[in-house]
CSV table of C-alpha atoms in Angstrom, one decimal:
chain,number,residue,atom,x,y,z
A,1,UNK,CA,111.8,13.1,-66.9
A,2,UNK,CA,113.3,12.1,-63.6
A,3,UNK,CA,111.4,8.8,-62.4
A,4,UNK,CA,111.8,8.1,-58.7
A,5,UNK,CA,111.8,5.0,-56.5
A,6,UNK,CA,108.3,5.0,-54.3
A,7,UNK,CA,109.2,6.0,-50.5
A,8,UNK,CA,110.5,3.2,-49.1
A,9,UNK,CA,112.2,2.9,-45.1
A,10,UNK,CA,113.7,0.2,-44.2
A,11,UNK,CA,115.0,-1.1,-40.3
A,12,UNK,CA,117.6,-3.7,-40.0
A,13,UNK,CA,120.7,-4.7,-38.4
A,14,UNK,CA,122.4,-3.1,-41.9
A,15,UNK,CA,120.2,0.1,-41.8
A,16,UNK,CA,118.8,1.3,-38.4
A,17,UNK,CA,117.3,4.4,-37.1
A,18,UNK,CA,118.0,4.4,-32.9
A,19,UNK,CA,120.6,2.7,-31.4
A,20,UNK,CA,121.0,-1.2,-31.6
A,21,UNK,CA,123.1,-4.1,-29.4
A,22,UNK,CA,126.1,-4.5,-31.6
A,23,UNK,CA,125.9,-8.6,-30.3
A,24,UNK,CA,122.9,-9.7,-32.3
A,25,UNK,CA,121.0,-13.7,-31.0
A,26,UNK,CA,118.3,-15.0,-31.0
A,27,UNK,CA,114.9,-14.3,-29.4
A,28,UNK,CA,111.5,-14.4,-30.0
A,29,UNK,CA,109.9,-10.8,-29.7
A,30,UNK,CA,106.5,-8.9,-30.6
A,31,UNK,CA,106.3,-5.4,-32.6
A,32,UNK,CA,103.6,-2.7,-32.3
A,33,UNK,CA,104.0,0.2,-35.1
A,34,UNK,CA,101.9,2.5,-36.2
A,35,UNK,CA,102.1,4.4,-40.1
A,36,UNK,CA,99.9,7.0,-41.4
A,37,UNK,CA,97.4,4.8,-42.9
A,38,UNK,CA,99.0,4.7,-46.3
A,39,UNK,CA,101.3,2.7,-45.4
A,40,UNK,CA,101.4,-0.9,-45.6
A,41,UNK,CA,104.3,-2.6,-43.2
A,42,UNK,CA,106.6,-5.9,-43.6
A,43,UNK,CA,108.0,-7.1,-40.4
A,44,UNK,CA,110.1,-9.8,-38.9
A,45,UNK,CA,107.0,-11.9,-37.7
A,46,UNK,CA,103.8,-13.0,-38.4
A,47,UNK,CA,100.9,-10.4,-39.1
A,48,UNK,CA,98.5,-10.7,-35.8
A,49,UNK,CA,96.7,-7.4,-36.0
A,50,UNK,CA,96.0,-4.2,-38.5
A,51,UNK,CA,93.9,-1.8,-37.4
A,52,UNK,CA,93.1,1.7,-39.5
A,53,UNK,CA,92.1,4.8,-36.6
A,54,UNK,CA,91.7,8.0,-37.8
A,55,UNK,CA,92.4,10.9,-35.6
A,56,UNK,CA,91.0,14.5,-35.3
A,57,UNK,CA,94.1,16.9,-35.6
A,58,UNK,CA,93.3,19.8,-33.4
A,59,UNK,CA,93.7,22.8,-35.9
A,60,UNK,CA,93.9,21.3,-38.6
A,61,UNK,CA,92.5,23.0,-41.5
A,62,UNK,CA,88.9,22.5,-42.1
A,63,UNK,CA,88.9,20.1,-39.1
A,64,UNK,CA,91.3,17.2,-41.2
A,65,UNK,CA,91.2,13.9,-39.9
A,66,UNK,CA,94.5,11.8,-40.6
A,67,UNK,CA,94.0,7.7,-40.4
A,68,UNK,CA,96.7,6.2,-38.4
A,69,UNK,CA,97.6,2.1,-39.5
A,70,UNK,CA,98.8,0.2,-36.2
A,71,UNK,CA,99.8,-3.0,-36.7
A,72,UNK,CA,101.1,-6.3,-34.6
A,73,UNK,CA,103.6,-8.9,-35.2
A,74,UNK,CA,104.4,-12.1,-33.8
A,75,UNK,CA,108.1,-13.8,-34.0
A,76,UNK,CA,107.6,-16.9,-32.2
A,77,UNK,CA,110.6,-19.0,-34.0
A,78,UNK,CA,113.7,-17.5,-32.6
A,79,UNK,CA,115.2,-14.2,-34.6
A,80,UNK,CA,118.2,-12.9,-34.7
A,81,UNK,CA,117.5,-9.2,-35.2
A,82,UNK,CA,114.5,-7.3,-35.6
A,83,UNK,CA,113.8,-5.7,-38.8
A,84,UNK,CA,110.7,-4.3,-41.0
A,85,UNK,CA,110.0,-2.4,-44.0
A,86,UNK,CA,107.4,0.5,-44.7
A,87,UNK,CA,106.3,1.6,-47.9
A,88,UNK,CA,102.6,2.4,-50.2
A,89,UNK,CA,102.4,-1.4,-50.8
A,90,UNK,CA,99.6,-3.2,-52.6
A,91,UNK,CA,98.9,-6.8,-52.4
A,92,UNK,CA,100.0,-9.0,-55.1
A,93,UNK,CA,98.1,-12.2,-53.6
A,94,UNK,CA,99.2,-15.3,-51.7
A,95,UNK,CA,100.5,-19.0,-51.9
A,96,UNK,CA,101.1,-21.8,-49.6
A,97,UNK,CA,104.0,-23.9,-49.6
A,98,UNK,CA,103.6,-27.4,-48.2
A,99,UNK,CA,106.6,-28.5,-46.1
A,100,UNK,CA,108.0,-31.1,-43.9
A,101,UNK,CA,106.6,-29.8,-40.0
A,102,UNK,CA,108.5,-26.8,-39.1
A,103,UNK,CA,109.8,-26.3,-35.0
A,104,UNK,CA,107.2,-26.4,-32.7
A,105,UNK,CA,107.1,-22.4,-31.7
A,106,UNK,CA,107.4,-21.5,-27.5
A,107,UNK,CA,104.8,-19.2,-27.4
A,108,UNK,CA,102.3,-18.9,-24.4
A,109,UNK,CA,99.8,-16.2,-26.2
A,110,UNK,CA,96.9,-16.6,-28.3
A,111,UNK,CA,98.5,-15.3,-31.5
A,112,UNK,CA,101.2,-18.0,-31.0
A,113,UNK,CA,98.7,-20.4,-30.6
A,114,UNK,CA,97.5,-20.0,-33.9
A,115,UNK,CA,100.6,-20.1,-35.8
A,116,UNK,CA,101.0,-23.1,-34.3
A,117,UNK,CA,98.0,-24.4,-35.6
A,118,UNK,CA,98.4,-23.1,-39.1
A,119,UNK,CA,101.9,-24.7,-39.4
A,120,UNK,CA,101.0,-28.0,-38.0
A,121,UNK,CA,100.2,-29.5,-41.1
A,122,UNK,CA,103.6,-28.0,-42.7
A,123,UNK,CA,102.8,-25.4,-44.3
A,124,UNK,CA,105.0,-21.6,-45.5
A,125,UNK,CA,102.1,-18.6,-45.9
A,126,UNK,CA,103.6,-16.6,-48.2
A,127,UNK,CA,102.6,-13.0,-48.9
A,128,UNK,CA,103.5,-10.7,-51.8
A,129,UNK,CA,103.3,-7.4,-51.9
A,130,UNK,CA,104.7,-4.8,-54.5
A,131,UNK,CA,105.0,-1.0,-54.7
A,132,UNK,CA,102.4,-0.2,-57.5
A,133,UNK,CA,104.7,0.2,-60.7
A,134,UNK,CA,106.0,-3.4,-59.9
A,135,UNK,CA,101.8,-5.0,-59.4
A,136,UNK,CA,101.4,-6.4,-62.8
A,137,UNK,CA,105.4,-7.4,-63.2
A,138,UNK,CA,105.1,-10.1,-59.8
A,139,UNK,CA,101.4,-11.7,-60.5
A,140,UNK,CA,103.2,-14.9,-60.9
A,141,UNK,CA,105.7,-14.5,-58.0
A,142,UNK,CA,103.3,-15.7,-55.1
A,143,UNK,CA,103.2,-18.9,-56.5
A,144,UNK,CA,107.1,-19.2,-57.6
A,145,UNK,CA,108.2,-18.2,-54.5
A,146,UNK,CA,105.7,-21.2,-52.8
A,147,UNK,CA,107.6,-23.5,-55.0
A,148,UNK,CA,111.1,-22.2,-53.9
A,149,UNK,CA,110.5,-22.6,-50.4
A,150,UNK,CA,108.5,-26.4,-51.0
A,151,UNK,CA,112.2,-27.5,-52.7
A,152,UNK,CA,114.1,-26.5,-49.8
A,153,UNK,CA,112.2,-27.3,-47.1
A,154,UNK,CA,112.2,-30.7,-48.7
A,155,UNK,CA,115.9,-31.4,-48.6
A,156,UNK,CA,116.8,-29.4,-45.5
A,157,UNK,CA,113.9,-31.1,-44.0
A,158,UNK,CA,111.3,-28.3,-42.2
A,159,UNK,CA,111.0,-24.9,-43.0
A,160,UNK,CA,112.2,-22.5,-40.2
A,161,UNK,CA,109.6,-19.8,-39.7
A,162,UNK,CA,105.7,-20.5,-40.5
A,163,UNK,CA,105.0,-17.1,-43.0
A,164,UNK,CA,107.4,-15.5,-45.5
A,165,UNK,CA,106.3,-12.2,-47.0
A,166,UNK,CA,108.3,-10.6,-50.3
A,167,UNK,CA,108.2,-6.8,-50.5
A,168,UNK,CA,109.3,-6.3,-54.1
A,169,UNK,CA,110.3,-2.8,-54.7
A,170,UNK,CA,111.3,-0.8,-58.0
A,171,UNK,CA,115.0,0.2,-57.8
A,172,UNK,CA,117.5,1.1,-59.9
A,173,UNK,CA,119.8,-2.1,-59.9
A,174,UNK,CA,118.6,-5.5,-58.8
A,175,UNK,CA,119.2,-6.3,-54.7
A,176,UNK,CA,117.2,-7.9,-51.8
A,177,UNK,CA,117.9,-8.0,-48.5
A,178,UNK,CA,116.1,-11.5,-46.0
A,179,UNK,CA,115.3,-10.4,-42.6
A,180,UNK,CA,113.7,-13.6,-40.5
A,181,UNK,CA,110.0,-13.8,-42.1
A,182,UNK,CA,110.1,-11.7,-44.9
A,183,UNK,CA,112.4,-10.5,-48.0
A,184,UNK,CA,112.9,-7.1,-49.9
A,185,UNK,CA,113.6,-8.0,-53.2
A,186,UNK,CA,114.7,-4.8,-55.4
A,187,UNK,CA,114.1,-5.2,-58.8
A,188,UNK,CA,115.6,-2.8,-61.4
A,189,UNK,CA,112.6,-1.3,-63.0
A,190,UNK,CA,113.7,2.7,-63.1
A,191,UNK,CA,115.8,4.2,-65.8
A,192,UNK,CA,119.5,4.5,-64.7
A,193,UNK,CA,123.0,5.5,-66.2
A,194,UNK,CA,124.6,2.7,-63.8
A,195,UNK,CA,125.8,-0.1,-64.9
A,196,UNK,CA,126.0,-3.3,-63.2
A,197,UNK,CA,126.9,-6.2,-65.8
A,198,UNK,CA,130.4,-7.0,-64.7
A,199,UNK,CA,129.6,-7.8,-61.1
A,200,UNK,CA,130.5,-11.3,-60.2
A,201,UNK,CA,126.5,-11.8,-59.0
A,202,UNK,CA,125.2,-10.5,-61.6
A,203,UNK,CA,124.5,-13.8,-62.7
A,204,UNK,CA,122.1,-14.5,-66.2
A,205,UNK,CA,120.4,-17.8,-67.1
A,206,UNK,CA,117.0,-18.0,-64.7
A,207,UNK,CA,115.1,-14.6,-64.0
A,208,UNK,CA,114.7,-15.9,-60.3
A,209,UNK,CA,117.8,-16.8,-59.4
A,210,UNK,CA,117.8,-13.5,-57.1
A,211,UNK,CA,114.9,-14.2,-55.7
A,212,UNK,CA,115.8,-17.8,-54.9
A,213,UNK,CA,119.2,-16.1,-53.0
A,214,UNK,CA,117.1,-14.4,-50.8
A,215,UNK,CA,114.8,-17.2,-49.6
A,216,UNK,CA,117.3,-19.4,-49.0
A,217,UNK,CA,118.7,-16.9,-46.3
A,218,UNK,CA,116.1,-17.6,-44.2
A,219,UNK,CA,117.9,-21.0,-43.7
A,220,UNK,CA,121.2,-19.8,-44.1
A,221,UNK,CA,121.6,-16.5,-42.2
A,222,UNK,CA,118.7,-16.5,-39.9
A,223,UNK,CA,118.1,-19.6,-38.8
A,224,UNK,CA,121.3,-20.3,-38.8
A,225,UNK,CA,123.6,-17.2,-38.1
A,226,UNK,CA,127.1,-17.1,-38.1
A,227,UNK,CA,129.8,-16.3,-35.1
A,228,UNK,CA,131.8,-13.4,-36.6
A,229,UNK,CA,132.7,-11.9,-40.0
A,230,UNK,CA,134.8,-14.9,-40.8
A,231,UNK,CA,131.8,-17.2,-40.8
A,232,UNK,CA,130.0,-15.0,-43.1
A,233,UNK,CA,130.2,-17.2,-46.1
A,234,UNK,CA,128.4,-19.8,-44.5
A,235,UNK,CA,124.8,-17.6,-45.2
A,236,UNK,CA,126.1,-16.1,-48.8
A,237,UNK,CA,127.7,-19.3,-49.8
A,238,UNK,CA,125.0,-21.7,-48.7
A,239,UNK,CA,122.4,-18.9,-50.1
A,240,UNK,CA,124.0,-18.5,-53.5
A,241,UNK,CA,125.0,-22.2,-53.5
A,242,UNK,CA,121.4,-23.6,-52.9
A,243,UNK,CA,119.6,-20.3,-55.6
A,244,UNK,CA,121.8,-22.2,-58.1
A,245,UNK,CA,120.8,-25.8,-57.2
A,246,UNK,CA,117.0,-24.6,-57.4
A,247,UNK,CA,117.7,-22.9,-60.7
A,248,UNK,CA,118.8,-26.4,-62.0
A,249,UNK,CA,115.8,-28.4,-60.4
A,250,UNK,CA,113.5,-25.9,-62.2
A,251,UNK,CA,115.1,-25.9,-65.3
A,252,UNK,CA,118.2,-28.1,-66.1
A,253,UNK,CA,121.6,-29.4,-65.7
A,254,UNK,CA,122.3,-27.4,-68.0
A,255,UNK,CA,121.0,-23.9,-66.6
A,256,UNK,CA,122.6,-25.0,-63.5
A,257,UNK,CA,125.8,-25.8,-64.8
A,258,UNK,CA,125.8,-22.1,-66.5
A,259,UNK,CA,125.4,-20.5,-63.5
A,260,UNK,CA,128.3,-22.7,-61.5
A,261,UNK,CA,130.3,-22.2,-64.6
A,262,UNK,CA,129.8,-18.2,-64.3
A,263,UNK,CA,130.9,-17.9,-60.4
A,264,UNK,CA,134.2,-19.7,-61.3
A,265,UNK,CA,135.0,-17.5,-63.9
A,266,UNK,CA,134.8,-14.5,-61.0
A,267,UNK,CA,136.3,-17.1,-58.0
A,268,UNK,CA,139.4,-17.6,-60.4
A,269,UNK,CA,140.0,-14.1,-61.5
A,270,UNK,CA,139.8,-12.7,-57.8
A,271,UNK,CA,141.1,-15.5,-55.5
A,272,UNK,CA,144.6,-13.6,-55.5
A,273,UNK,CA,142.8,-11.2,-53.1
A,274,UNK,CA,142.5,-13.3,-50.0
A,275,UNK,CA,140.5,-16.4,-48.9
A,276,UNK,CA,137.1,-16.3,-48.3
A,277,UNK,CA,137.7,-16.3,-44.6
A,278,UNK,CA,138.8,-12.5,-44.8
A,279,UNK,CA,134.8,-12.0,-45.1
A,280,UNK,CA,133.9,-8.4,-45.3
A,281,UNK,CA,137.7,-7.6,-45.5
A,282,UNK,CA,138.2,-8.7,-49.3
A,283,UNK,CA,137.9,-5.9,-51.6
A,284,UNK,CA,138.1,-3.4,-48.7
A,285,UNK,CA,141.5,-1.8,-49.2
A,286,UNK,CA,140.7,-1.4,-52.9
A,287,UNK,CA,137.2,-0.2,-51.9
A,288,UNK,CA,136.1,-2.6,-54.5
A,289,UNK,CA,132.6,-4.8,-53.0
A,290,UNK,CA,133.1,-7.3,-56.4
A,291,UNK,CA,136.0,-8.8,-54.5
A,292,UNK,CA,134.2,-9.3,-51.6
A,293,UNK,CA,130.8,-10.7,-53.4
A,294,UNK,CA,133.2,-12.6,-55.9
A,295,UNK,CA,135.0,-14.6,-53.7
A,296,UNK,CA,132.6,-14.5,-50.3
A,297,UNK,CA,129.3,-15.4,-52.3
A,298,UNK,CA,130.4,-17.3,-55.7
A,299,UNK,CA,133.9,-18.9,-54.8
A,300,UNK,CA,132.3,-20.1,-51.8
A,301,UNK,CA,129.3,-21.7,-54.3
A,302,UNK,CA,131.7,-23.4,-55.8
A,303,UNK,CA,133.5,-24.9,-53.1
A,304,UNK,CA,130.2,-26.3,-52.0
A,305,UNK,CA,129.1,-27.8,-55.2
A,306,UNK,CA,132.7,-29.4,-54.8
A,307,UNK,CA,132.6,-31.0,-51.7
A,308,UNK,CA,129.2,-32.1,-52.9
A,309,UNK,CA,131.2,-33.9,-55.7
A,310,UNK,CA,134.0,-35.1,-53.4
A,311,UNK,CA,131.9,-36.7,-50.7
A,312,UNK,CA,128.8,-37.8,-53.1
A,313,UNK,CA,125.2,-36.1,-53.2
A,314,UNK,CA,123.5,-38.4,-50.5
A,315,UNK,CA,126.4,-37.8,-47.7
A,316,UNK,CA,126.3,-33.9,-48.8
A,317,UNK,CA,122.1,-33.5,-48.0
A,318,UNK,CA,123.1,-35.4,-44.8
A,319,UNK,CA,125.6,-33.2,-43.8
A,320,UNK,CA,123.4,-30.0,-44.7
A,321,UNK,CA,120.8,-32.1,-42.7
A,322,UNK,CA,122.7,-32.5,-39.8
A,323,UNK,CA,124.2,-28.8,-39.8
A,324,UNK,CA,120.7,-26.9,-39.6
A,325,UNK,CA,118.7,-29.6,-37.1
A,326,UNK,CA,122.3,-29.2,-34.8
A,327,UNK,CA,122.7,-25.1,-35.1
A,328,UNK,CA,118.6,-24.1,-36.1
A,329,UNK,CA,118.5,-20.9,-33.9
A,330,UNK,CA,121.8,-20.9,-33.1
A,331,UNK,CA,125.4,-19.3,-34.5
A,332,UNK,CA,127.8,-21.9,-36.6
A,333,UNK,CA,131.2,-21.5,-38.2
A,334,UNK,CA,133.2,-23.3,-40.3
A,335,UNK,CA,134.7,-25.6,-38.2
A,336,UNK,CA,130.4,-27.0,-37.7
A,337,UNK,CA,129.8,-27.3,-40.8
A,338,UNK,CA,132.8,-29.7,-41.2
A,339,UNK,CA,131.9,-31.5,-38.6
A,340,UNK,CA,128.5,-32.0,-39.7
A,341,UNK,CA,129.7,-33.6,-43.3
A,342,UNK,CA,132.6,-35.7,-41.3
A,343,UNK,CA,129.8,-37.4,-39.4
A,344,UNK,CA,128.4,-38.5,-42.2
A,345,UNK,CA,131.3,-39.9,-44.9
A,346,UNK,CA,134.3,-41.2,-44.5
A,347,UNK,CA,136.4,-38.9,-46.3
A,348,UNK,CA,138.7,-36.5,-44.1
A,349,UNK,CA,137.8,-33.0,-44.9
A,350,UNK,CA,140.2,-31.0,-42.7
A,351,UNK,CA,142.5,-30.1,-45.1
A,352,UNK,CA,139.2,-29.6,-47.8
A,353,UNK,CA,138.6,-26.5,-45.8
A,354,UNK,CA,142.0,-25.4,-44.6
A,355,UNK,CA,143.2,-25.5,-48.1
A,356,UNK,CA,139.2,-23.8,-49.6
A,357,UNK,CA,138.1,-21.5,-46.9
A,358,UNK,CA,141.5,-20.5,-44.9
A,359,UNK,CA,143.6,-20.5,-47.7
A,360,UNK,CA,143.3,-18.9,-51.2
A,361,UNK,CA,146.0,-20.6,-53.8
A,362,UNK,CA,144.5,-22.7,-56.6
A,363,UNK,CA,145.4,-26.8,-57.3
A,364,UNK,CA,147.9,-27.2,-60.7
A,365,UNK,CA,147.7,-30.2,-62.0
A,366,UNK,CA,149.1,-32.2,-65.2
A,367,UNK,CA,147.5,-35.2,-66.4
A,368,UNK,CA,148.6,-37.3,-68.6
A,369,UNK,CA,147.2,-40.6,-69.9
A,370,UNK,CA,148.2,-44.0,-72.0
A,371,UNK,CA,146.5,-47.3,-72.7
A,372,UNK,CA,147.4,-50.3,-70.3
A,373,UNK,CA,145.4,-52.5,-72.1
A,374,UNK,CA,143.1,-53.0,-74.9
A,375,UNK,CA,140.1,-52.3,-72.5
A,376,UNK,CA,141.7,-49.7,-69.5
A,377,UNK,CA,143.1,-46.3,-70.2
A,378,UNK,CA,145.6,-45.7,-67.4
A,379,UNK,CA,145.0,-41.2,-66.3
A,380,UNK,CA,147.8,-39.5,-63.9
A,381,UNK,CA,146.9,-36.2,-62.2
A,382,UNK,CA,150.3,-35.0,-60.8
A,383,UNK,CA,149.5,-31.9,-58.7
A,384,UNK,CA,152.4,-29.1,-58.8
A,385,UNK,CA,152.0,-27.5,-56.0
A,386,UNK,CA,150.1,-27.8,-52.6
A,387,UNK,CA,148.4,-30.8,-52.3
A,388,UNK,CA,144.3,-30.4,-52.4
A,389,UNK,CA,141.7,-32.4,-52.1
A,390,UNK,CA,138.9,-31.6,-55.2
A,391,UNK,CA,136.9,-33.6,-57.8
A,392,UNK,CA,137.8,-33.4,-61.5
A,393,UNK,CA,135.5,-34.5,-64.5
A,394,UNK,CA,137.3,-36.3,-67.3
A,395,UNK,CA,136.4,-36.2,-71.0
A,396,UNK,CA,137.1,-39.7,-73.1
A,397,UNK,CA,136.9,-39.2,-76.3
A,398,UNK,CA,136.4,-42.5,-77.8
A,399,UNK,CA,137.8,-43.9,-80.9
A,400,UNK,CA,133.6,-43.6,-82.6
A,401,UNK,CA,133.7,-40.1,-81.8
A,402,UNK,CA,131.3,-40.5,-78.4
A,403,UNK,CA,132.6,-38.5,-75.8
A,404,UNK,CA,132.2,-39.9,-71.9
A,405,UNK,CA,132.4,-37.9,-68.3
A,406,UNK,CA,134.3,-39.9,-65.7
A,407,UNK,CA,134.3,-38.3,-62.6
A,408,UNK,CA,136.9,-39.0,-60.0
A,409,UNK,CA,138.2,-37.3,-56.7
A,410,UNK,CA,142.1,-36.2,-56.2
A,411,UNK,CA,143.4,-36.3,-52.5
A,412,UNK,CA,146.7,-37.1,-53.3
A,413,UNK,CA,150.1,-35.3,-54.8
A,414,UNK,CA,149.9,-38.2,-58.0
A,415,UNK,CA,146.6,-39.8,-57.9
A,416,UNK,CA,146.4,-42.8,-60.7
A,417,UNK,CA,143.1,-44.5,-61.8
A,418,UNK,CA,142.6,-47.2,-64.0
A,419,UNK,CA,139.6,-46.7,-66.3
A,420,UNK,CA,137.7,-49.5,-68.3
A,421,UNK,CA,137.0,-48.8,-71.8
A,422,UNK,CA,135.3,-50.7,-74.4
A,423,UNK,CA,138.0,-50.2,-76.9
A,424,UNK,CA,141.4,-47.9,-77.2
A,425,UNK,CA,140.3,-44.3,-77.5
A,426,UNK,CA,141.6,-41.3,-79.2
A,427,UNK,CA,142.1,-38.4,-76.3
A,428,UNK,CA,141.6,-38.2,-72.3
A,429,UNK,CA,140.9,-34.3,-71.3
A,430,UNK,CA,139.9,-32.8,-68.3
A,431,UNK,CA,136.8,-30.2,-69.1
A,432,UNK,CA,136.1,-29.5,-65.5
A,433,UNK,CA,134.6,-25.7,-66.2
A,434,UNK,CA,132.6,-25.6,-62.9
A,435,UNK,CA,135.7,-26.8,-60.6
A,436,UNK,CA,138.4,-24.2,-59.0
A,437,UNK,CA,141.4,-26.4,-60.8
A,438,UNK,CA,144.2,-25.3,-63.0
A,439,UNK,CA,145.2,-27.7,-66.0
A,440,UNK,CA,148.6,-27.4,-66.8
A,441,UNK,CA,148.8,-28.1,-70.7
């Protein structure tokens, strides 16, 4: 028996029905739709109005009345498109997450008015609602999403847009897709013959990890958009980057470190393609999206997670800091976000990203090692070709047996450290699975 997706329509900047500015920025803006009653709507705003009116239809038979659902939203942060989606939804309940004080919204209207004053103690009203197949399944999503939004907020320091609503809907393969205020979040509940395990994002290890993705984009994406297709990997990257960091805060190292070690095994099978600065151009030739979400969304993960090695994690969150409180409602590129980090460490990090987002070759390196003393183990990493700039983990393996991670950062063609040790050890390895470098054995 053929099962079907529930109706579902969807207006964005990706799918549209009349005719849109192909220059998308940022504005705040009302909408007015109305939907046969049925219908629930999610919109780029907050909810100010609902209002069910039926309506006689003149020759209709037996004198049918059709309800009519009109409803009212309220962007008063600045979006950069409008969007909203329409299906039969039902209400899977609501959460609130507490936040750092978001913007202060430039609205002169009553209904602005009171978003202020329900976001002026720093709080997220999130929403959830669910086609009916898909009710039971998200009970606990209200609350899980809440506690998404809570850890970013809290390190990017406010939350962008004072209500977040998640439309979850049964597809075939999982998906989402973050408009300003809300999220659809496709989740593959119907029977299909597809197949969608060997995509680079389809990522195992935390059963939210999609969901996370898509809230992050209202940070990265829409409160932050990006200048031209180029720039694009500043919302996956950051998006996919940050879903992987909250998988980890939720449960593990360990879990996050499985999910950085998956998107490097895709970044270094398709970084021959081009650098991620080609944006939607990877993977087009070969008509082959996995190149584009490979190297756009996961390599670009990974480069993140190593500059957050290469410059420390306290520099990193002030970078990230300084990059959404100087570019919130605005566009950014690369060439930002570099400046953003440089103002807060002292590391150079022009050639970080020339080599990393303009360029697509991967560092070679051979290390070797010997004891200087009783005490120091003396490591060279030679690098063979182009000189990078990265973070490598080394493994000690001691003379007991205990093994021991010594991080260190590489910015020159032979970089030589000098590390203490209780007593002469047996091997020094590098088992760096989560960085984009090649060990010459």
């Amino acid at each position: 028996q053929l099962i079907l997706p529930e109706p579902r329509y969807l207006y964005s900047n990706r799918t549209y029905w009349y005719p849109q500015s192909p220059v998308t920025d940022f504005a705040t803006a009302s909408m007015r739709l109305t939907v046969p009653a049925q219908y629930q709507v999610v919109a780029a705003g907050s909810l100010v109005s609902s209002v069910v009116t039926p309506e006689n239809l003149q020759g209709g038979r037996n004198g049918d009345e059709r309800a009519e659902r009109t409803v009212q939203f309220m962007a008063d942060r600045p979006v950069r498109y409008l969007a909203c989606v329409i299906s039969r939804f039902v209400p899977v309940g609501g959460a609130r997450a507490e936040v750092p004080a978001i913007a202060a919204p430039n609205a002169g209207n009553d209904a602005g008015l009171e978003t202020a004053r329900r976001s002026a103690a720093g709080a997220v009203n999130v929403d959830v609602v669910a086609t009916p197949r898909l009710l039971r399944a998200n009970r606990a999503v209200p609350e899980r999403t809440a506690r998404i939004l809570e850890y970013y907020a809290n390190i990017i320091g406010e939350a962008p847009y004072p209500d977040f609503s998640l439309a979850t809907l049964d597809a075939e393969l999982p998906s989402g897709h973050s408009p300003a205020y809300f999220a659809v979040w496709n989740q593959p509940s119907l029977p299909t013959g597809l197949s969608w395990r060997s995509d680079p994002v389809a990522l195992t290890g935390h059963p939210f990890f999609f969901l996370a993705h898509e809230v992050a984009h209202q940070w990265w994406g829409q409160a932050i958009g990006w200048k031209n297709y180029h720039e694009q990997w500043l919302s996956e990257g950051l998006a996919q980057y940050f879903a992987a960091i909250y998988a980890g805060h939720d449960r593990g190292s360990e879990t996050e470190r499985g999910l950085f070690r998956q998107m490097r095994d895709s970044a270094l099978s398709l970084s021959r393609h081009g650098p991620i600065h080609l944006g939607y151009r990877l993977g087009h030739v070969q008509n082959d999206g996995r190149i584009f979400r490979g190297l756009v969304y996961n390599k670009s993960a990974i480069v993140l997670d190593m500059l957050q090695r290469l410059i420390g994690p306290e520099a990193f969150t002030r970078g990230i800091q300084r990059f959404y409180r100087t570019h919130r409602f605005s566009k950014a590129g690369t060439d930002d976000l570099k400046k953003a980090f440089e103002a807060e460490t002292a590391v150079p990090l022009s050639r970080f990203f020339d080599r990393w987002i303009q360029g697509f070759t991967m560092p070679e390196v051979r290390l070797t090692w010997r004891m200087a003393d009783d005490t120091h183990v003396a490591v060279r990493i030679e690098q063979t070709g182009e000189t990078f700039d990265f973070p490598l983990t080394l493994t000690i393996l001691h003379g007991d047996g205990r093994t021991e991670q010594v991080p260190i950062v590489v910015t020159t063609p032979v970089h030589d450290a000098l590390i203490p040790v209780a007593a002469p050890v047996r091997r020094v390895d590098t088992r760096d699975d989560v960085g984009l470098v090649i060990v010459k054995r």
